[in-house]
CSV table of C-alpha atoms in Angstrom, one decimal:
chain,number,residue,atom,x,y,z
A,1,UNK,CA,-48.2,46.2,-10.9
A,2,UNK,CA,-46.2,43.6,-9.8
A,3,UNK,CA,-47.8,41.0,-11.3
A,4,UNK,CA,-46.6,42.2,-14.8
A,5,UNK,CA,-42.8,41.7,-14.0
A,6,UNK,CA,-41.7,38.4,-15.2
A,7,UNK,CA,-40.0,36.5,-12.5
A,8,UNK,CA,-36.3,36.1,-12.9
A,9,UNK,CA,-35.3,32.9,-14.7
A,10,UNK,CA,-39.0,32.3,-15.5
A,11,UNK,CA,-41.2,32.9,-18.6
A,12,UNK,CA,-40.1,36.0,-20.8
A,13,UNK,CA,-36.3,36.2,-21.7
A,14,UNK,CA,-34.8,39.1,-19.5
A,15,UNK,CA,-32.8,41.5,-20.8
A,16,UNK,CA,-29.1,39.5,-20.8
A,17,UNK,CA,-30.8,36.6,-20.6
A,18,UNK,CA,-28.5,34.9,-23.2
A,19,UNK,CA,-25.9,34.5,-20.2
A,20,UNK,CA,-27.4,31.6,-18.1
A,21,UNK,CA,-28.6,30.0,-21.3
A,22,UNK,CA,-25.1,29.8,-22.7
A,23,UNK,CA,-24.3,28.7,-19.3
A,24,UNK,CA,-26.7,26.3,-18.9
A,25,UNK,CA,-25.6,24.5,-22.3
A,26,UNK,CA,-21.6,25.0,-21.1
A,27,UNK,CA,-22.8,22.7,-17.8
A,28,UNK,CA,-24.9,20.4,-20.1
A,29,UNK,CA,-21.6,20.0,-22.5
A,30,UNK,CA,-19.8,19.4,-19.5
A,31,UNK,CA,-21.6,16.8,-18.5
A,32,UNK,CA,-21.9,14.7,-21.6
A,33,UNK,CA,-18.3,15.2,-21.7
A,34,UNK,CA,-18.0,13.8,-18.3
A,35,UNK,CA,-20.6,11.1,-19.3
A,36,UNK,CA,-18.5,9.8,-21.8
A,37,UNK,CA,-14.9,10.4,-20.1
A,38,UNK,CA,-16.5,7.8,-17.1
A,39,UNK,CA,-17.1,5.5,-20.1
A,40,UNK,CA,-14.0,5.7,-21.5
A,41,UNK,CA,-12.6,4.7,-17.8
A,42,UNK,CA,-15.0,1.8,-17.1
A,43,UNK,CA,-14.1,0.2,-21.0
A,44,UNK,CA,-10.7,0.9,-20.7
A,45,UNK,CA,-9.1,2.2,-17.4
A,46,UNK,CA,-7.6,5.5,-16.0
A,47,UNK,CA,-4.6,5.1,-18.9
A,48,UNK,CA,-7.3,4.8,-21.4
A,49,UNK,CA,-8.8,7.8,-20.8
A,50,UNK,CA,-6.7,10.7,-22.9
A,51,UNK,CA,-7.9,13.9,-24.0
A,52,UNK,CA,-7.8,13.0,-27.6
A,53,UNK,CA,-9.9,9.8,-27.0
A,54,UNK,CA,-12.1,11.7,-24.9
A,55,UNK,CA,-12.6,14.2,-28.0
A,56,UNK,CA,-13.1,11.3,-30.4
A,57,UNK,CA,-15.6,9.5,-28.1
A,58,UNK,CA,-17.6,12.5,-27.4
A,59,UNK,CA,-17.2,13.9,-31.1
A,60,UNK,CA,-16.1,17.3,-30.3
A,61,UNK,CA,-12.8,19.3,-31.4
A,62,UNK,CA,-10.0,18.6,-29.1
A,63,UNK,CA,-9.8,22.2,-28.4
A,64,UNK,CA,-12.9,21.8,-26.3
A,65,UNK,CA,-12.1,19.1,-24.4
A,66,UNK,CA,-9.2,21.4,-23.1
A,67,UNK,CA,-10.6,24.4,-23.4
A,68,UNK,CA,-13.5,23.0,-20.6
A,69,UNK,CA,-10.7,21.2,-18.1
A,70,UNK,CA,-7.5,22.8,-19.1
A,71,UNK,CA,-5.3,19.3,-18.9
A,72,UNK,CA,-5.3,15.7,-18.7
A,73,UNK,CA,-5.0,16.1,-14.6
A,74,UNK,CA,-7.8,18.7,-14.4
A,75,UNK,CA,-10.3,16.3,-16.4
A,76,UNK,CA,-9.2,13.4,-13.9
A,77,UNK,CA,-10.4,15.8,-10.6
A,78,UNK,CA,-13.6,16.7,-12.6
A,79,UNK,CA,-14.4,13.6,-13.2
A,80,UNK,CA,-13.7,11.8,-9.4
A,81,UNK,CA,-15.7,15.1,-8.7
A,82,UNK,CA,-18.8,14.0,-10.9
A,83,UNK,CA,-18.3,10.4,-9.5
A,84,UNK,CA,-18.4,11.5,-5.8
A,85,UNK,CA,-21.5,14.0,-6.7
A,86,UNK,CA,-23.3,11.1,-8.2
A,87,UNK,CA,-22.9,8.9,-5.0
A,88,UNK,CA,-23.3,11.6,-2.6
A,89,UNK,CA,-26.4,11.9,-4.0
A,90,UNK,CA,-27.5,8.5,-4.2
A,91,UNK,CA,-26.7,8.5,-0.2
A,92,UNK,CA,-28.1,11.8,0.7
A,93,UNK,CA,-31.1,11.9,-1.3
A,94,UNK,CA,-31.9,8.6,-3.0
A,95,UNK,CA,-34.0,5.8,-2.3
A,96,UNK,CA,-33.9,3.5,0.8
A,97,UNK,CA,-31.7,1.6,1.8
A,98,UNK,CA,-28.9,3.8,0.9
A,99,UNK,CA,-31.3,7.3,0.9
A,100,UNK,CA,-33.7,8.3,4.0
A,101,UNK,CA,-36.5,6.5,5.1
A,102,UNK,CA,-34.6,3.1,6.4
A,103,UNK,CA,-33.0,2.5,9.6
A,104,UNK,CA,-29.7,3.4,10.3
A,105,UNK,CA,-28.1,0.5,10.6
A,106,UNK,CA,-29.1,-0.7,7.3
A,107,UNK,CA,-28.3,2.6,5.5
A,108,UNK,CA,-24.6,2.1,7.0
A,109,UNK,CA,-24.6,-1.9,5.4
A,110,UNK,CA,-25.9,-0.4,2.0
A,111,UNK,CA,-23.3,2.5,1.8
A,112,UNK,CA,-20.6,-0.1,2.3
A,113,UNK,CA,-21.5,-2.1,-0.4
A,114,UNK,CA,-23.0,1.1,-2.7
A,115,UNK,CA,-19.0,2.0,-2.0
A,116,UNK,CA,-17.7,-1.3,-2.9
A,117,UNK,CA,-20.0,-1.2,-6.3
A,118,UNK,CA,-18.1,2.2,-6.8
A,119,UNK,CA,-15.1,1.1,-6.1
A,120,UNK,CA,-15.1,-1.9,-8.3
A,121,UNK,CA,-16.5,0.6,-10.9
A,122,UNK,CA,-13.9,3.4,-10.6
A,123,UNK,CA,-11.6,2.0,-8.4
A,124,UNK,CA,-8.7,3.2,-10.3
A,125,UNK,CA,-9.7,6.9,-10.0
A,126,UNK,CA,-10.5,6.5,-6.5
A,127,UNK,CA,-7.3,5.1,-6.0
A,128,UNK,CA,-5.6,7.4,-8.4
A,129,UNK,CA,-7.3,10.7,-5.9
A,130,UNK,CA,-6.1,8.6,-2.3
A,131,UNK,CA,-2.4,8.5,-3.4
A,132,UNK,CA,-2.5,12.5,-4.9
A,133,UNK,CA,-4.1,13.7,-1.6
A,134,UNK,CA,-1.5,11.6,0.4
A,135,UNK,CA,-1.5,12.8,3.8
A,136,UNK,CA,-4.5,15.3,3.2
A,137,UNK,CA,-6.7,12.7,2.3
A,138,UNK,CA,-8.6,12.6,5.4
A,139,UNK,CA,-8.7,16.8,5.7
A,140,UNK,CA,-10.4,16.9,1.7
A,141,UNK,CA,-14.0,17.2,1.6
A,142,UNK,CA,-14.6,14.6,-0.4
A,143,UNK,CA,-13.5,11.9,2.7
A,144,UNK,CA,-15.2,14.8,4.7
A,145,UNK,CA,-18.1,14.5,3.6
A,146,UNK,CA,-18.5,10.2,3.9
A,147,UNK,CA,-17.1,10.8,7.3
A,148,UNK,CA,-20.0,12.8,8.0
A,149,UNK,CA,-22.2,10.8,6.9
A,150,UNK,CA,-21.0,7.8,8.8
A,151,UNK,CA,-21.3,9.8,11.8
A,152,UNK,CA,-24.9,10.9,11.5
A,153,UNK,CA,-25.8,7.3,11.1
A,154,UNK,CA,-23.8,5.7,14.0
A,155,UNK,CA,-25.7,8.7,16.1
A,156,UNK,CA,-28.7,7.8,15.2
A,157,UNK,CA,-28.3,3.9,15.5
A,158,UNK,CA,-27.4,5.1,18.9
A,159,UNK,CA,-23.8,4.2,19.2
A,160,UNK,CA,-21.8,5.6,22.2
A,161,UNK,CA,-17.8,6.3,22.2
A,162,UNK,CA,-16.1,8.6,19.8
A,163,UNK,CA,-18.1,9.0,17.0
A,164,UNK,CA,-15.3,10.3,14.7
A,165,UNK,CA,-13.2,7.8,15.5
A,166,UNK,CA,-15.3,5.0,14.5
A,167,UNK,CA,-16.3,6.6,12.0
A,168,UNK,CA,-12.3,6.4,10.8
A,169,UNK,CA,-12.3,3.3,11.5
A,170,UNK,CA,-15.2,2.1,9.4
A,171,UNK,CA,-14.0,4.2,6.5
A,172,UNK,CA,-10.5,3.1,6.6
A,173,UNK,CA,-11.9,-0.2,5.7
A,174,UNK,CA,-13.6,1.0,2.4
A,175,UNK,CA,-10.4,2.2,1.3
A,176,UNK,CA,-9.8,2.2,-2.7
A,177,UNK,CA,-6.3,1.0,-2.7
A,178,UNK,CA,-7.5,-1.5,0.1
A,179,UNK,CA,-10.2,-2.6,-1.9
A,180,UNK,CA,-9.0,-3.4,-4.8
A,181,UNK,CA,-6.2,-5.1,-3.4
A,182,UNK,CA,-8.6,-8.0,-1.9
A,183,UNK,CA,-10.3,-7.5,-5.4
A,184,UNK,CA,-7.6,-8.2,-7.4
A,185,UNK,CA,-4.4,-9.7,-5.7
A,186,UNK,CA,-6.2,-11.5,-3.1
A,187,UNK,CA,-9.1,-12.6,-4.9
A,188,UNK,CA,-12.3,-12.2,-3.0
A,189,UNK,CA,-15.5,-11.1,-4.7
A,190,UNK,CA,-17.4,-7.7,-3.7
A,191,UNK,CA,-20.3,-10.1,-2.3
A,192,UNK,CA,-17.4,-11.5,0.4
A,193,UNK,CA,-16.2,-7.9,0.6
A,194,UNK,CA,-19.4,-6.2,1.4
A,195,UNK,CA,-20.5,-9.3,3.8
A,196,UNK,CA,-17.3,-8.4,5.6
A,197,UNK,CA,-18.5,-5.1,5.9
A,198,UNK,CA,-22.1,-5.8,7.4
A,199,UNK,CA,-20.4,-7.9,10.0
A,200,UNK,CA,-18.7,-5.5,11.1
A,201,UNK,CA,-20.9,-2.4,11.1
A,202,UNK,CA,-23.6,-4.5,12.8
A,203,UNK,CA,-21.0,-5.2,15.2
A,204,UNK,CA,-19.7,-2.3,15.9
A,205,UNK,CA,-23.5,-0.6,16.3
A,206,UNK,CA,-24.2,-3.5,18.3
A,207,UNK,CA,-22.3,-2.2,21.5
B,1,UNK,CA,36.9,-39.2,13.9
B,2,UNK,CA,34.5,-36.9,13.6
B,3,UNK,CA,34.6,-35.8,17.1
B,4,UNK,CA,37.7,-34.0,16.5
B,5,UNK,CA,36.3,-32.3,13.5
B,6,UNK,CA,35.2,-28.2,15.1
B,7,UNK,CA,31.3,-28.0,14.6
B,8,UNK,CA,31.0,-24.9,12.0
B,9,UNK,CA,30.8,-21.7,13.7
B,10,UNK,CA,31.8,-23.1,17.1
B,11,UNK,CA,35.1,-22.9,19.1
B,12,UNK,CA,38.5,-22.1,17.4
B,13,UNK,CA,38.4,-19.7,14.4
B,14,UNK,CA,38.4,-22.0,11.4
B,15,UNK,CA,40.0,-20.9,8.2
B,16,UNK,CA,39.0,-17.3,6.6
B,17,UNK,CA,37.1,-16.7,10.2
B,18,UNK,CA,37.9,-13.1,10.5
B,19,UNK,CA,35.2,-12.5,7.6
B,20,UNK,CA,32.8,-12.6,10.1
B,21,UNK,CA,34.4,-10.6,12.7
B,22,UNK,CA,34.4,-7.8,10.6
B,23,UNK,CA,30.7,-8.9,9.7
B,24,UNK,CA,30.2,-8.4,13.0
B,25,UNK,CA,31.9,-5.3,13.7
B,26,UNK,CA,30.0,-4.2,10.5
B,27,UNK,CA,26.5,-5.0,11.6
B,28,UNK,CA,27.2,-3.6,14.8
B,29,UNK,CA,28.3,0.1,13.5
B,30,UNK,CA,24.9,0.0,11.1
B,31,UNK,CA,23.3,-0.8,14.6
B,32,UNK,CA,24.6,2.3,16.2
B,33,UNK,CA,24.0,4.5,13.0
B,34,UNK,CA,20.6,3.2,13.0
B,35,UNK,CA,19.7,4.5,16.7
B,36,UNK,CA,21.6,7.5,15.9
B,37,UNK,CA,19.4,8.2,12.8
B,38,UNK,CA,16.1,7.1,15.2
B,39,UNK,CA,17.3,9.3,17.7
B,40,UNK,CA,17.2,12.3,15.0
B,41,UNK,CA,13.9,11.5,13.9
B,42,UNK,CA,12.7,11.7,17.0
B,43,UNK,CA,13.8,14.9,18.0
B,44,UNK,CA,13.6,16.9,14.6
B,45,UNK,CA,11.4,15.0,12.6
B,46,UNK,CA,12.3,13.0,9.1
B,47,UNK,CA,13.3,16.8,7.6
B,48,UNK,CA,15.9,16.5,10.1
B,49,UNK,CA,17.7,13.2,9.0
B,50,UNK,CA,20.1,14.1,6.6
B,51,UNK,CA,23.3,12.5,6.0
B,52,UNK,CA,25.4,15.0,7.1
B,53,UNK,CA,23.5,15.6,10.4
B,54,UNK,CA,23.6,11.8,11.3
B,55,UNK,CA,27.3,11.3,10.6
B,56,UNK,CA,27.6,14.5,12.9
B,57,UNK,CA,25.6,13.2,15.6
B,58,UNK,CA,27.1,9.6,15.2
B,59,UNK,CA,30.9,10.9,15.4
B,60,UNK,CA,31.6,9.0,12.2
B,61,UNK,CA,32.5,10.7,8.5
B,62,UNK,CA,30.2,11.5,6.1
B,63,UNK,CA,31.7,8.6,3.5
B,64,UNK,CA,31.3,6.4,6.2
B,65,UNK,CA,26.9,6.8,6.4
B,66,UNK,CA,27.1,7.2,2.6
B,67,UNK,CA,29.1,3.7,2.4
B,68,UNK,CA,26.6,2.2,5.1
B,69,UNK,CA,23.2,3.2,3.1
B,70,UNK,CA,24.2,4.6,0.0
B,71,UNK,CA,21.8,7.5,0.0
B,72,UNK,CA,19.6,9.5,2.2
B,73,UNK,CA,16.1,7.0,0.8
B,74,UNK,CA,18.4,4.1,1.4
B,75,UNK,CA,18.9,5.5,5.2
B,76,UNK,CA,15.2,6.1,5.3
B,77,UNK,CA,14.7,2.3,4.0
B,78,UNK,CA,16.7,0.9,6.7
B,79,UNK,CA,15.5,2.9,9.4
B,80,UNK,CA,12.0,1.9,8.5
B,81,UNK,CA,13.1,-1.7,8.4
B,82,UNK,CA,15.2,-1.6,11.8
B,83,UNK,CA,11.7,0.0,13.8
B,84,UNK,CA,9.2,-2.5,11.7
B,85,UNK,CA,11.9,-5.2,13.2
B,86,UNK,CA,12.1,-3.8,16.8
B,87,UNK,CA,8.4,-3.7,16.7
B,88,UNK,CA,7.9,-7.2,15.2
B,89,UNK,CA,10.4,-8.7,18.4
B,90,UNK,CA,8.0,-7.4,20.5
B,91,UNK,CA,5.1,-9.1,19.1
B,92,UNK,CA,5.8,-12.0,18.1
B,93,UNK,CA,8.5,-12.5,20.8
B,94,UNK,CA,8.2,-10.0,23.6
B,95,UNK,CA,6.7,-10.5,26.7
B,96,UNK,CA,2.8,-10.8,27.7
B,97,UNK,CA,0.3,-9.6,27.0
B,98,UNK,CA,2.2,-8.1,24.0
B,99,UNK,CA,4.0,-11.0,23.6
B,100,UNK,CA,3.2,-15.1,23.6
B,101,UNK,CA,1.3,-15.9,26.9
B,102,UNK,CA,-1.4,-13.8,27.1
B,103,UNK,CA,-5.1,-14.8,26.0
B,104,UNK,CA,-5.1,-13.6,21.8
B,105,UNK,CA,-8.1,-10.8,22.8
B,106,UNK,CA,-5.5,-9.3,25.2
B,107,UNK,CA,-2.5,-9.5,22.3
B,108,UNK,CA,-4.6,-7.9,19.8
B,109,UNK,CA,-5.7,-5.0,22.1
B,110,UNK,CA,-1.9,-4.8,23.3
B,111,UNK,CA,-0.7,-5.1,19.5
B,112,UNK,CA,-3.1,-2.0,18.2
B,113,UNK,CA,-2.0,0.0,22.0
B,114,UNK,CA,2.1,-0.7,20.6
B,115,UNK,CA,1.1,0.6,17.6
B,116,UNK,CA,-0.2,3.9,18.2
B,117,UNK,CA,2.9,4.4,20.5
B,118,UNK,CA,5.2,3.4,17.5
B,119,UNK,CA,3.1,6.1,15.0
B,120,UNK,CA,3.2,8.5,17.9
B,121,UNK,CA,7.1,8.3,17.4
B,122,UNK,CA,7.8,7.5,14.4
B,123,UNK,CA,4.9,8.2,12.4
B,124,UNK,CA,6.6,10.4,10.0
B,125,UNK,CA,8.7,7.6,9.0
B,126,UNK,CA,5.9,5.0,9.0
B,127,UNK,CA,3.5,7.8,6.9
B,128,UNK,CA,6.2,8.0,4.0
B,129,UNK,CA,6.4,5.0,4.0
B,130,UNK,CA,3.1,4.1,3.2
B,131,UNK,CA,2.7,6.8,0.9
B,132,UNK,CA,5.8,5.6,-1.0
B,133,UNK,CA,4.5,1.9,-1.2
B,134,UNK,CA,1.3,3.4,-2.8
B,135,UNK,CA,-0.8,0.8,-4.3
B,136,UNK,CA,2.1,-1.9,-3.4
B,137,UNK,CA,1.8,-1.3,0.0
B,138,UNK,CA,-0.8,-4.2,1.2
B,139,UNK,CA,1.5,-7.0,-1.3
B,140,UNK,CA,4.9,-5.3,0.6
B,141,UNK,CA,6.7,-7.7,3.6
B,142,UNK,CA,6.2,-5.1,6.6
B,143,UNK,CA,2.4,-5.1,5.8
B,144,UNK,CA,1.9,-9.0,5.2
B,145,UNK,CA,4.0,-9.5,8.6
B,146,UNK,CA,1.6,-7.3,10.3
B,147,UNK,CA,-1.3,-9.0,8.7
B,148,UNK,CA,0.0,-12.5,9.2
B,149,UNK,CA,0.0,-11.6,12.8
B,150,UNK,CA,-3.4,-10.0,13.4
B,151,UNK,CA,-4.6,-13.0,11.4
B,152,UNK,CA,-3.4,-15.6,13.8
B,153,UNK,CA,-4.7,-14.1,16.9
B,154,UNK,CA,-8.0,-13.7,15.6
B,155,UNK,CA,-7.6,-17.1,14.7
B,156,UNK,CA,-6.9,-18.5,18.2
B,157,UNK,CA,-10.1,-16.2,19.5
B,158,UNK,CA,-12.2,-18.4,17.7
B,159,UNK,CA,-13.3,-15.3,15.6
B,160,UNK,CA,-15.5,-16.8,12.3
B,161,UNK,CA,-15.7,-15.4,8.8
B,162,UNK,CA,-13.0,-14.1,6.3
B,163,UNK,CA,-9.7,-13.7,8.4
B,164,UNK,CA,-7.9,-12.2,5.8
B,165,UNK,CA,-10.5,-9.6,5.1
B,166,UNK,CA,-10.9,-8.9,9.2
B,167,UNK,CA,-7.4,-8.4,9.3
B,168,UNK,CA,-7.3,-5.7,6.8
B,169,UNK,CA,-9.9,-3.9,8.2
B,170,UNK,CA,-8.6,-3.9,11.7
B,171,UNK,CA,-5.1,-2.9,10.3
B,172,UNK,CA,-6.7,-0.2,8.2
B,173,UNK,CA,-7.9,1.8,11.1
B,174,UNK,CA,-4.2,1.6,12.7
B,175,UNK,CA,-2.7,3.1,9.0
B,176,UNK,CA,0.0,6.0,10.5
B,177,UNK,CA,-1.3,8.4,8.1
B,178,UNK,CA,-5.2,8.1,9.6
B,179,UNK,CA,-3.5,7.8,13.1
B,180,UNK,CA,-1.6,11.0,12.5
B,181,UNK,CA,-4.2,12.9,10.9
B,182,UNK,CA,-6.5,11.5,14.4
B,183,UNK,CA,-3.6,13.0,16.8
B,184,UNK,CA,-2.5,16.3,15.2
B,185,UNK,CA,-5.6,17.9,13.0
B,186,UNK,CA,-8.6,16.3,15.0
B,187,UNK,CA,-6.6,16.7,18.8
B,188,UNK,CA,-7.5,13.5,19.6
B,189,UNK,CA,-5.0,11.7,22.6
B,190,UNK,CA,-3.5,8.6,21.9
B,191,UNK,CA,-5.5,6.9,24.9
B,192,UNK,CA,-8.7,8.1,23.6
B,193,UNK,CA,-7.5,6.2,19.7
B,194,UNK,CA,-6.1,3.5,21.6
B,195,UNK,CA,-9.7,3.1,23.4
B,196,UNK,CA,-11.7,3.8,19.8
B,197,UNK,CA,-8.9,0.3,19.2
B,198,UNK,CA,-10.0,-2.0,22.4
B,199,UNK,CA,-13.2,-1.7,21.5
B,200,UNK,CA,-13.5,-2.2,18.0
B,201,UNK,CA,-11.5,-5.6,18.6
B,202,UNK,CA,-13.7,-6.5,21.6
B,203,UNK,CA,-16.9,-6.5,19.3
B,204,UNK,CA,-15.4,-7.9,16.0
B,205,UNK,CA,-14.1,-10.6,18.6
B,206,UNK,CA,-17.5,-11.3,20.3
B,207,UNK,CA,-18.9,-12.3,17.0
């Protein structure tokens, strides 16, 4: 009878079973690896961040810190990987402002400054990733995917025009290197930063 | 009396005056190298700017272009800086409504409209530039003159908030790499960007 089978991934170990176990501990390593790599980054910045420190931080053998990202380069793109996850998510899925359920316009001001928090955060990775994807920043899916974003919002806030374009336009001015420029040479706060921002989006939405 | 005295630099040849006749002479053959090399560009593209090419197409020897800029970045340097200077004439003393004389709303729309033609033909040029100024670019001269300008007409249009900060973010959306990524992956014209320009500075204006 049907009822007697187990349903995959559910209840009774299947025969081979031991696989997605062992993978599911590989992803939980991974993360706590990742966990304390961002750490390491936010103490110390991206030069801080070795594999041997990572190792000692994390209290594993060297050999698995290498063995999981291969090199120091690799563990970089994992990590701006796990960064943009964690804010993709926060936008796609999490709480209003930034997450469903408030209006458009607002959820456009709170990604601005939920960027600029990132960016003050992990602005040297993000910086690190705009100047390695040069010209193929804007073709990556990491800037595709805020670009989409944007767009869906400025839709639904009703703006007309070219929606991509704007889009652009709004992005170029989160832009890492940009960012941290008015951060730290020019010396205006995130709060100045991010009112900057509002401005202009409500601007913008309001035509 | 001092009448008698010849002002400096005026009337007969003082003294040690052919010095800068053969400045002269010397500025004018960079000149003429320099459109030579632009000329290249524009045709072939920055691949096709070598030194042998441009001593070919300028009738000169190949010492002579290696004496003149030392290498093929050197070339690429003062290229850069001989279009960033045509294009700054223009600007700041050009005619209307690029130029002094026309209401500031008008110069910035004409400034971001000169742009886009200047990426359109030069972009590859303005592109590897900005990718070689990495993280330096927004504390580098062509930048802050750019910046210094946009900042003044928003100035005279009465705009409020943080200039500096409005500046950036209307300069980010004109970056060549963004522009040239606009044009030749996503097919948009230059009229259509150009528009996506206008009215971005209209609203950020009306505020």
């Amino acid at each position: 009878m049907p009822g007697e089978r187990p349903l995959l991934g559910i209840g009774a170990p299947l025969p081979g079973a031991s696989e997605p176990t062992e993978r599911a501990d590989a992803a939980r390593n991974r993360q706590l690896l990742l966990d304390a790599a961002q750490q390491l980054v936010r103490e110390q910045g991206v030069d801080g961040l070795t594999m041997d420190a990572l190792a000692k931080r994390a209290g594993v053998g060297k050999g698995t810190v290498f063995r999981r990202f291969g090199s120091r380069s690799g563990l970089l793109m994992a990590l701006l990987d796990h960064s943009e996850r964690k804010s993709q998510e926060s936008f796609m899925f999490g709480p209003p402002p930034l997450g469903p359920g408030a209006p458009p316009v607002e959820r456009l001001v709170a990604f601005g400054r939920a960027r600029l928090l990132d960016i003050d955060v992990e602005g040297e990775l993000y910086r690190a990733a705009e100047i390695g994807e040069a010209g193929d920043r804007y073709s990556g899916a990491p800037y595709i995917l805020l670009k989409t974003h944007v767009s869906m919002l400025l839709r639904q806030a009703g703006v007309s025009g070219e929606i991509p374009l704007l889009a652009d336009s709004l992005l170029a001015t989160l832009s890492a290197a940009l960012i941290m420029h008015q951060m730290h040479a020019q010396g205006f706060s995130r709060d100045q930063i991010g009112d900057n921002w509002e401005a202009f989006v409500r601007h913008v939405v309001s035509r």
